[in-house]
Tab-separated table of C-alpha atoms in Angstrom:
chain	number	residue	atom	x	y	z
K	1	UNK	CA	0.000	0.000	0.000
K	2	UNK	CA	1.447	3.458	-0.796
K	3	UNK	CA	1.961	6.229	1.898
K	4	UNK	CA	-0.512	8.663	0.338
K	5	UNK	CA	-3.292	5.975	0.697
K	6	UNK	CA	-2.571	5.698	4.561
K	7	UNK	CA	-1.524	9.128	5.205
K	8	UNK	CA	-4.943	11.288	5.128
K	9	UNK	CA	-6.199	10.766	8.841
K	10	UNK	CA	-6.046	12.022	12.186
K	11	UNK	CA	-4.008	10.384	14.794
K	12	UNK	CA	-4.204	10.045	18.335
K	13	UNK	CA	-2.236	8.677	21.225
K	14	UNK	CA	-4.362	8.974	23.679
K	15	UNK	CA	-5.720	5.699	25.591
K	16	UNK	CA	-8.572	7.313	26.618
K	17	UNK	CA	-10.819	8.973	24.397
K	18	UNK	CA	-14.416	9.716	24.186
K	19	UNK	CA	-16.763	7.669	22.194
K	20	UNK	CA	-20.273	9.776	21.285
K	21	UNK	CA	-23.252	7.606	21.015
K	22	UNK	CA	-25.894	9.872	21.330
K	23	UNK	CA	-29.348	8.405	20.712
K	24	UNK	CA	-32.445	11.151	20.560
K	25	UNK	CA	-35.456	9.287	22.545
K	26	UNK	CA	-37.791	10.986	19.888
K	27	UNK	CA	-36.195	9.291	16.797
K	28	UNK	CA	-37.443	6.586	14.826
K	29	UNK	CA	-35.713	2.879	14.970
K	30	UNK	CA	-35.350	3.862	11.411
K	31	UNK	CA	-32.987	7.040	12.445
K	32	UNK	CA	-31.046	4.561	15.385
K	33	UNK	CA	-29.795	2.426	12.746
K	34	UNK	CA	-28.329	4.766	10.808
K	35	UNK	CA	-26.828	6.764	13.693
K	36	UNK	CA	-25.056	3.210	14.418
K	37	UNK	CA	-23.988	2.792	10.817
K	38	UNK	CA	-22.275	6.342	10.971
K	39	UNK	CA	-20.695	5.204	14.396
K	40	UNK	CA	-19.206	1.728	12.282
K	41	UNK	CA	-20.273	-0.888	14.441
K	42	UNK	CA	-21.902	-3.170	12.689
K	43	UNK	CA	-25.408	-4.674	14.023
K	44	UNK	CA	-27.026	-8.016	13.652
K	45	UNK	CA	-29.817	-8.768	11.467
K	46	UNK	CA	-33.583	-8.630	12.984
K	47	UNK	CA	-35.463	-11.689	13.279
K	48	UNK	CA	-38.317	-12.553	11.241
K	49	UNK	CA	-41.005	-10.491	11.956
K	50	UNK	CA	-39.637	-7.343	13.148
K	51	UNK	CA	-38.636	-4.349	10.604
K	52	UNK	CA	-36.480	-2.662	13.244
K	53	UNK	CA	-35.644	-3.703	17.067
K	54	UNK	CA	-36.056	-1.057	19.971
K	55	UNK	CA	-33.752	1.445	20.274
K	56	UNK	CA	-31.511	1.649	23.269
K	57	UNK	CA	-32.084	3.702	26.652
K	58	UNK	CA	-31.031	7.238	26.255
K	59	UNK	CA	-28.589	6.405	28.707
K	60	UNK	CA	-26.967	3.604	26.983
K	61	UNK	CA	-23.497	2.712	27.156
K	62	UNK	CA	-21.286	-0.077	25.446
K	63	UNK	CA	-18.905	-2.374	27.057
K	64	UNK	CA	-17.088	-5.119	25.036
K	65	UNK	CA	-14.490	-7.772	26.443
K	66	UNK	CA	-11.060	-9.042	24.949
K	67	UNK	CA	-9.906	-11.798	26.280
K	68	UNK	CA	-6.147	-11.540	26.198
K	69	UNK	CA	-4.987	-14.626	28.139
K	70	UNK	CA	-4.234	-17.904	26.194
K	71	UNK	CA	-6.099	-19.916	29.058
K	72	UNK	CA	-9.414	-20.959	27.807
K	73	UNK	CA	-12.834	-20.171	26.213
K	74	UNK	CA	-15.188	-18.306	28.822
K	75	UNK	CA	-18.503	-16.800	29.195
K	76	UNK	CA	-19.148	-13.196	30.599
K	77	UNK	CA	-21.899	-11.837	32.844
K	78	UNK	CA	-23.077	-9.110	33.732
K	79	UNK	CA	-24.422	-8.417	37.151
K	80	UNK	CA	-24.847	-12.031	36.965
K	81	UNK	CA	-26.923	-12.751	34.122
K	82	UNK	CA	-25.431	-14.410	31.119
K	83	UNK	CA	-24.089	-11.716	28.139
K	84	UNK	CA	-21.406	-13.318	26.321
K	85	UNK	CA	-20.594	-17.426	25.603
K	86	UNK	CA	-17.419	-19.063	24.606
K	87	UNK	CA	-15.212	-16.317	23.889
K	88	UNK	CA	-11.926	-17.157	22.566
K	89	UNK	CA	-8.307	-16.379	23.432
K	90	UNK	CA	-7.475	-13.670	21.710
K	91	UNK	CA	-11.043	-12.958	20.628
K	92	UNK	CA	-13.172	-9.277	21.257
K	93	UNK	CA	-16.993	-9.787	21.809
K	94	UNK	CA	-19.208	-7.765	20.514
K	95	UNK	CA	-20.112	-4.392	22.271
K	96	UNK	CA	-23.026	-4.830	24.974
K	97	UNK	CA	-25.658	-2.660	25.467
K	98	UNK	CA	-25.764	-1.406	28.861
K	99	UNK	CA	-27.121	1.387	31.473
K	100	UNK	CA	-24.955	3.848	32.446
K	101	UNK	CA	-23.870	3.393	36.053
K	102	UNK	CA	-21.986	0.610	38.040
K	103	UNK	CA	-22.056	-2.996	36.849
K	104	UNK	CA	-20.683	-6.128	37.898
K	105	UNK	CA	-18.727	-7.871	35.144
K	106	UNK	CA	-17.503	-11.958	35.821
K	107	UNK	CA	-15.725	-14.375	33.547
K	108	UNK	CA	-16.350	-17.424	33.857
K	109	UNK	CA	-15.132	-20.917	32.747
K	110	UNK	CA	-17.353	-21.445	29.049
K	111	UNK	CA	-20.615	-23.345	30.312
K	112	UNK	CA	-19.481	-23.244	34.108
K	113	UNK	CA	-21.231	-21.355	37.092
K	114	UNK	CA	-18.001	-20.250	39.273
K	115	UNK	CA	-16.099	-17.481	38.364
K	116	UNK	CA	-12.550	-16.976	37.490
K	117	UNK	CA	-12.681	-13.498	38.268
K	118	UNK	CA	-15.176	-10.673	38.479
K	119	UNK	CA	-14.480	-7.080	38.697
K	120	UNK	CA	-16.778	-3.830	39.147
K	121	UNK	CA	-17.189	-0.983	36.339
K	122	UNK	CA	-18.813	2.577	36.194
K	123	UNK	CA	-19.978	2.935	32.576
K	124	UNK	CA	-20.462	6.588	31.277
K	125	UNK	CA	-23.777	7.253	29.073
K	126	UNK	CA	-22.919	7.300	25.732
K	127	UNK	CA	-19.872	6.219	25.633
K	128	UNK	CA	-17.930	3.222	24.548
K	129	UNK	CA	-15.144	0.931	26.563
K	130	UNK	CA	-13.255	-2.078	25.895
K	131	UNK	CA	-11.942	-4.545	28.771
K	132	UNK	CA	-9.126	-6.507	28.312
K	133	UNK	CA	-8.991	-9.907	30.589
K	134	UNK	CA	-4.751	-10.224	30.475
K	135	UNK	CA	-5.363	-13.404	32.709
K	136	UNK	CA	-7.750	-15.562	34.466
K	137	UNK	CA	-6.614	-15.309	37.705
K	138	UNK	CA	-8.638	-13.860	41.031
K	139	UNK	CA	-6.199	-11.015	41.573
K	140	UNK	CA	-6.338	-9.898	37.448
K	141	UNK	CA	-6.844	-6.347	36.825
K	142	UNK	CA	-8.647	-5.703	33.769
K	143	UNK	CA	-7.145	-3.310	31.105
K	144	UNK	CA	-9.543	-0.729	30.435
K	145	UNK	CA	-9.591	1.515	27.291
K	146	UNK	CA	-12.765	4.349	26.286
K	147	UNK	CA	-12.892	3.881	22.592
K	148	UNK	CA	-13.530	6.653	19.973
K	149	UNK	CA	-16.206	6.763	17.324
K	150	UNK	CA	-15.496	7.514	13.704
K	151	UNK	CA	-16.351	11.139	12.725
K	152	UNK	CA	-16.105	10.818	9.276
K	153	UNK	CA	-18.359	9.003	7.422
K	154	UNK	CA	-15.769	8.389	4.310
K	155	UNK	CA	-13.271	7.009	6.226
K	156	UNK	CA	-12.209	3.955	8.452
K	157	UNK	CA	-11.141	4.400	11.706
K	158	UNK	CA	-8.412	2.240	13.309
K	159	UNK	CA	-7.457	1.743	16.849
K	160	UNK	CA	-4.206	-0.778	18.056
K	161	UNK	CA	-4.766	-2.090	21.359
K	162	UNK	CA	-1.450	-3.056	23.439
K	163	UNK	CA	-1.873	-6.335	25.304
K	164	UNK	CA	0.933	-7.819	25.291
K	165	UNK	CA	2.902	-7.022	28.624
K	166	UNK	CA	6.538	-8.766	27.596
K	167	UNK	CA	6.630	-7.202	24.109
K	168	UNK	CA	7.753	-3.972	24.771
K	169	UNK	CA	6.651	-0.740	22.724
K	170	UNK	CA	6.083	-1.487	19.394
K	171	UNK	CA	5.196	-0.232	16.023
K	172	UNK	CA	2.858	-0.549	13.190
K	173	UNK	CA	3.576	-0.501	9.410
K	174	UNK	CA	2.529	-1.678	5.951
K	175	UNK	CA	3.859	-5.081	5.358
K	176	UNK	CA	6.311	-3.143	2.989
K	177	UNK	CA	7.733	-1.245	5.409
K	178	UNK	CA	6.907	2.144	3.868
K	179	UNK	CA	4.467	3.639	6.248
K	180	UNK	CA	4.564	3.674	9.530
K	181	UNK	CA	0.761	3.605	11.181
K	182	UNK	CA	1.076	3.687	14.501
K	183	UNK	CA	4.630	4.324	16.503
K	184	UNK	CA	5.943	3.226	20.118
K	185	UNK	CA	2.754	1.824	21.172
K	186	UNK	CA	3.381	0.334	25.181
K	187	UNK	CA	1.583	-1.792	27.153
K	188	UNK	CA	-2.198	-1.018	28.024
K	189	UNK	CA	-2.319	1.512	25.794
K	190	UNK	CA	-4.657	2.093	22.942
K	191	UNK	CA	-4.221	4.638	19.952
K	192	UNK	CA	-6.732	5.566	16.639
K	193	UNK	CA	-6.502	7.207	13.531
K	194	UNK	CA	-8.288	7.737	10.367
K	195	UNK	CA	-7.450	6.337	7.462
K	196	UNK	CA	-8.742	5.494	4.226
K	197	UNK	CA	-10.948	2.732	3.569
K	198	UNK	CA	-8.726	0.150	1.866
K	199	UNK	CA	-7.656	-3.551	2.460
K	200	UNK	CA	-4.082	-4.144	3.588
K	201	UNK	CA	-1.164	-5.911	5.532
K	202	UNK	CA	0.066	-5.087	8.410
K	203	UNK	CA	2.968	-6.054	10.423
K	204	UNK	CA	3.890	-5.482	14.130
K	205	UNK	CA	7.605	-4.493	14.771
K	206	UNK	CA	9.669	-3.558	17.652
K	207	UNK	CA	9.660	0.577	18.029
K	208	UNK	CA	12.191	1.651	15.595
K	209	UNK	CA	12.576	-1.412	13.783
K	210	UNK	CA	11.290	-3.371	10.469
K	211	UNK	CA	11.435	-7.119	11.243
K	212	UNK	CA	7.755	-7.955	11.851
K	213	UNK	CA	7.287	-10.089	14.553
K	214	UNK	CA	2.788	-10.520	14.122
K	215	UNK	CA	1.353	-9.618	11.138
K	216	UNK	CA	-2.700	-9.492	10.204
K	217	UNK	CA	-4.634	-8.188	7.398
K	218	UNK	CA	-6.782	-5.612	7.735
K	219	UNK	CA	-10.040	-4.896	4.664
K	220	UNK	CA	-11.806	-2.167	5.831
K	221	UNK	CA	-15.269	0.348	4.489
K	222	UNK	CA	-16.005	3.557	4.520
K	223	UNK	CA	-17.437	4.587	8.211
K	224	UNK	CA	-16.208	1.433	9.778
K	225	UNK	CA	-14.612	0.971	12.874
K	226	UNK	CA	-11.473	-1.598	13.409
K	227	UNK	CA	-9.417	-3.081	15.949
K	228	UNK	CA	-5.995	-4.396	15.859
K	229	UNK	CA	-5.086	-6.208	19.180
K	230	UNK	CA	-1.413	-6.888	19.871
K	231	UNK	CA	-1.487	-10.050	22.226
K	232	UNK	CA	0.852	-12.613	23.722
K	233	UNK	CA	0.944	-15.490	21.647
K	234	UNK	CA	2.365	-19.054	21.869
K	235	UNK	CA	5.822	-19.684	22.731
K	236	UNK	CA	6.135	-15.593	24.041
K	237	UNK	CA	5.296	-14.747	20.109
K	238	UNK	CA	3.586	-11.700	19.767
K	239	UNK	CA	0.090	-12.113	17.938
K	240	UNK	CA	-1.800	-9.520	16.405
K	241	UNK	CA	-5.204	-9.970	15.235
K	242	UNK	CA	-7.808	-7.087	12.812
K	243	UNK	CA	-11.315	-7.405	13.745
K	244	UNK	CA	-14.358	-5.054	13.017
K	245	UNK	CA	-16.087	-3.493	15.329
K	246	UNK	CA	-19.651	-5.008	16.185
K	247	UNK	CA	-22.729	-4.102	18.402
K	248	UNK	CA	-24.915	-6.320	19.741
K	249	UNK	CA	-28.585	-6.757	18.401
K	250	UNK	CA	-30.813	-4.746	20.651
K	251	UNK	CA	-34.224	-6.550	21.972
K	252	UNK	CA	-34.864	-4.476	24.677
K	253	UNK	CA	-35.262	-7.570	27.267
């Protein structure tokens, strides 16, 4: 990929950032789905039956989980009801739906009732979060990250997410080298920028250098939203894994 083609965005370093999902109580279903579409997380399609699903509470927010241990498959609830089944290692779920406020969030072996962990959150009203699992251990501290929406409806946003605690800052280029996309990324730390909407390879290197050490491809559309998670793979190899953005469908229940 030339460096023109990646050059026209915005960048940020910041791994905190506010994510806008305003939703008008007045509007139609009609006018929620598009506000989501402009956001780039893509939704789920209706069941039989139903031309739109209920829009969220005004005082939504969203809350996905990555799991970035190697140690299993597990489920995720939320103030103990079921949300999320057999996520992967090195998987993100898609973004829940929840109200704004304090929440209990537990992670659980896949199809088992005790916990491996649980921790508390305070989710903000309209805004996004991701929460990185690093292990499965009682004492784990979650990495938390407030993710940004894309404000520009022609191009794709792209956030790297640092999970990988032994790999040390890193960067991220084109497979060829040419253009570097993110720079000196560290641990727990997430970064974004606009770029345009094109499919391409990227490698993970150590800051400064050009060996790759992950690489993942990345085919993106205009509005969408993308992650790139940098994770400890097998035999201390760093992974790195592209993934869209997703919502969960919206029943209302």
């Amino acid at each position: 990929m030339s460096t023109s083609a990646m050059c026209a965005r915005t960048h940020s370093t910041e791994s905190k950032v506010d994510m806008q999902f305003s939703v008008s109580r007045g509007l139609l279903p009609m006018m929620l789905a598009a506000s989501l579409t402009c956001l780039g997380l893509g939704a789920n399609a209706q069941p039989a039956g139903l031309l739109y699903d209920p829009e969220p509470p005004l005082d939504s927010a969203y809350v996905r989980v990555v799991l970035a241990s190697r140690d299993g498959v597990v489920d995720v609830r939320v103030d103990g009801r079921p949300r999320i089944q057999k996520l992967g290692a090195g998987e993100a779920s898609e973004y829940m739906v929840l109200a704004a406020g304090q929440h209990t969030l537990s992670v659980h072996p896949a199809g088992k009732p005790k916990a491996y962990l649980s921790t508390t959150l305070d989710v903000v009203r309209g805004r996004a979060m991701t929460v990185a699992f690093p292990a499965l251990q009682v004492d784990t501290l979650p990495v938390v990250f407030e993710d940004k929406a894309n404000s520009n409806k022609l191009k794709a946003l792209v956030a790297v997410y640092h999970l990988d605690a032994k790999a040390g800052p890193l960067d991220v280029l084109t497979a060829d080298g040419n253009t570097k996309v993110f720079s000196a990324v560290t641990y727990g730390v997430a970064a974004s920028i606009q770029v345009n909407p094109i499919s391409t390879e990227l490698i993970a290197t150590k800051a400064g250098e050009k060996a790759p050490k992950a690489r993942t491809t990345l085919t993106m559309t205009q509005g969408g939203t993308y992650s790139i998670l940098l994770l400890p793979g097998d035999g201390r190899k760093l992974n790195a894994r592209a993934t869209q953005n997703k919502i969960e469908r919206y029943t209302g229940k």
